[in-house]
Amino acid sequence: MSSSDAKRVLVPIADDSEEIETACITDTLTRFGASVTVASVKPDGELVCKMSRGIKFMADTTIDAAAKEEWDLIALPGGMPGAEHLRDSEPLISLLEEQKKAKKTYAAVCASPAVVLASKGLLPEDSATCYPAPGFREAIKAVESDDEVVVSGNVITSQGPGTSLKFALQLGESLYGKEKADEIAAQMLVER
C-alpha cells in the first residue's frame, strides 16, 4: 500500500487519557496501513501527556495544528479525567462537528462516548455504548447498548480497555474493509 493510499487518522490525547485504549487504536490502525497522528489537546501546547496510569505519551502534534487538516477518522480514547479534557478542547470539538457534518467516521471508547460525544450532541440517535458505569450509562441512556462495540452509521463506540482491540479492529474495518480487518485480526491472534 502506498502512502497516498493511507487513511489519515487523528487520535487526540490529554493528561489522564487511557493508555491501553490509546495504544490499541494507534498500533492496530498502523498495522492496517493508516497514517496515525496523535495530537495533544493540552492548552499550553505541551506534547507530553501523563496518561491515566502514569505512563507518559509523546504526541506528534498539537490539536491546534491538527485542526487545520482533514481526517478520515478521529478516534477518542477514554480515561478520566482525560475525557473531560478532550470535551473541553474547542479545536477538537470543532473537528468532530466537521466530521459529523461531512459524514466522516469518528469514534470514542470508554468514558468518551458519554463525556465527550453525548455532552456535545455528537452521539447517533439509534445506538451507542460506553464504559458500563452508572454516570456514563445515564448520559447515553436514550441510545444505550450492551454490545462491546457499536457501529451506528459513521459513529463507532466501545466500552473500555478490555474491548479496545475489537474497537480498533472495527475502526480498521470501517476504513479498509472486512477482509483486511480479518487479516489483521488473525495476525494479532484476535478472534472476531
XYZ file of C-alpha atoms in Angstrom:
192
model
C 0.000 0.000 0.000
C 1.467 3.342 -0.966
C 1.489 6.216 1.498
C -1.017 8.031 -0.736
C -3.473 5.172 -0.074
C -3.056 5.507 3.683
C -6.112 6.739 5.535
C -5.448 9.680 7.848
C -6.380 9.060 11.474
C -6.316 11.542 14.346
C -6.055 10.292 17.938
C -6.363 13.197 20.385
C -4.954 12.693 23.893
C -4.748 14.627 27.141
C -3.337 14.182 30.593
C -5.196 11.216 32.117
C -6.287 9.667 28.806
C -6.346 5.854 28.973
C -3.086 4.353 27.709
C -4.314 0.869 26.740
C -7.027 2.402 24.576
C -4.614 4.906 23.022
C -2.040 2.207 22.265
C -4.628 -0.201 20.828
C -6.041 2.444 18.489
C -2.684 3.736 17.271
C -0.907 0.384 16.970
C -3.763 -1.502 15.338
C -4.547 1.178 12.769
C -0.858 1.486 11.885
C -0.911 -2.266 11.134
C -3.720 -1.570 8.653
C -1.502 0.958 6.908
C -3.160 4.085 8.259
C -1.206 7.265 8.841
C -1.933 7.834 12.537
C -1.313 11.200 14.164
C -1.542 11.636 17.930
C -2.441 15.202 18.963
C -2.183 16.697 22.436
C -5.151 18.828 23.493
C -3.186 20.431 26.321
C -3.916 24.187 26.163
C -0.256 25.130 26.628
C 0.776 23.186 23.521
C 2.781 20.648 25.554
C 3.144 17.377 23.616
C 3.890 15.070 26.566
C 0.764 13.758 28.273
C 0.828 11.826 31.546
C -1.764 9.137 30.991
C -4.262 7.692 33.492
C -1.804 5.126 34.907
C 1.203 7.431 34.884
C 2.797 6.387 31.582
C 3.921 9.362 29.512
C 2.944 9.555 25.845
C 4.543 11.988 23.403
C 2.051 13.372 20.903
C 3.082 14.056 17.317
C 1.462 17.485 17.190
C -0.901 19.862 18.936
C -4.654 19.866 18.451
C -4.405 23.398 17.041
C -2.131 22.159 14.244
C -4.281 19.068 13.682
C -7.405 21.238 13.427
C -6.038 22.723 10.203
C -6.139 19.342 8.470
C -8.770 16.860 7.299
C -9.072 13.356 8.717
C -10.646 10.119 7.507
C -11.200 9.090 11.140
C -10.983 10.758 14.537
C -10.788 8.223 17.393
C -11.007 9.268 21.044
C -9.559 7.175 23.865
C -11.275 7.348 27.248
C -9.880 7.673 30.744
C -10.852 10.113 33.441
C -10.428 12.983 33.693
C -8.790 12.664 30.247
C -12.192 12.514 28.564
C -13.150 15.779 30.260
C -10.006 17.406 28.872
C -10.985 16.186 25.385
C -14.528 17.534 25.886
C -13.135 20.921 26.893
C -10.904 21.241 23.804
C -12.687 23.662 21.461
C -10.490 22.794 18.446
C -11.249 19.080 18.939
C -14.990 19.641 19.276
C -14.942 21.762 16.108
C -13.143 18.947 14.269
C -15.691 16.396 15.500
C -18.583 18.646 14.407
C -16.984 18.994 10.958
C -16.512 15.214 10.819
C -20.210 14.699 11.623
C -21.329 17.287 9.068
C -19.171 15.662 6.355
C -20.463 12.191 7.336
C -16.892 11.061 8.049
C -16.149 8.474 10.698
C -15.473 9.384 14.295
C -15.228 7.084 17.284
C -14.919 7.008 21.066
C -14.258 4.403 23.732
C -14.742 4.103 27.499
C -15.802 7.418 29.096
C -15.528 9.451 25.883
C -18.844 8.433 24.256
C -20.666 9.788 27.322
C -18.377 12.596 28.432
C -17.415 13.960 25.004
C -19.873 12.804 22.333
C -23.113 12.814 24.361
C -22.354 16.141 26.033
C -21.746 17.788 22.650
C -24.698 16.263 20.760
C -22.431 14.043 18.670
C -23.860 10.612 19.528
C -26.027 8.844 16.963
C -29.750 8.723 17.626
C -30.113 4.933 17.472
C -27.338 3.119 19.360
C -24.057 3.602 21.234
C -22.111 2.155 24.130
C -19.589 3.366 26.707
C -17.889 2.292 29.935
C -20.585 0.466 31.947
C -20.658 2.792 34.953
C -23.864 4.492 36.113
C -22.853 8.117 35.439
C -21.723 7.305 31.913
C -24.620 4.983 31.063
C -27.140 7.614 32.118
C -25.523 10.121 29.750
C -26.213 7.819 26.777
C -29.442 6.265 28.139
C -31.545 7.064 25.078
C -29.240 5.043 22.821
C -27.556 2.668 25.296
C -26.365 -0.737 24.053
C -24.622 -3.533 25.982
C -22.592 -4.544 22.929
C -18.801 -4.259 23.309
C -18.505 -2.321 20.039
C -21.374 -0.448 18.377
C -21.384 0.853 14.814
C -24.098 3.387 14.080
C -23.650 4.998 10.693
C -20.338 6.833 10.792
C -20.009 6.675 14.603
C -18.269 3.792 16.389
C -18.289 3.418 20.184
C -16.890 0.866 22.610
C -16.790 0.097 26.319
C -13.238 0.276 27.639
C -9.702 -1.100 27.921
C -10.767 -4.747 27.551
C -12.713 -4.056 24.356
C -10.074 -1.802 22.801
C -8.599 -4.340 20.368
C -12.040 -5.215 18.994
C -12.796 -1.485 18.810
C -9.575 -0.745 16.927
C -10.181 -3.632 14.520
C -13.664 -2.266 13.831
C -12.144 1.157 13.148
C -9.771 -0.511 10.686
C -12.662 -2.358 9.063
C -14.528 0.942 8.609
C -11.514 2.337 6.751
C -10.144 -0.711 4.887
C -12.927 -3.324 4.770
C -13.773 -6.609 6.476
C -11.273 -8.767 4.600
C -8.347 -6.578 5.707
C -9.723 -6.441 9.271
C -9.944 -10.240 9.412
C -6.378 -10.499 8.106
C -5.034 -8.072 10.741
C -7.052 -9.782 13.498
C -5.593 -13.174 12.548
C -2.056 -11.733 12.629
C -2.755 -10.304 16.083
C -4.339 -13.587 17.297
C -7.672 -11.855 17.977
C -10.913 -13.751 17.416
C -13.625 -11.678 15.771
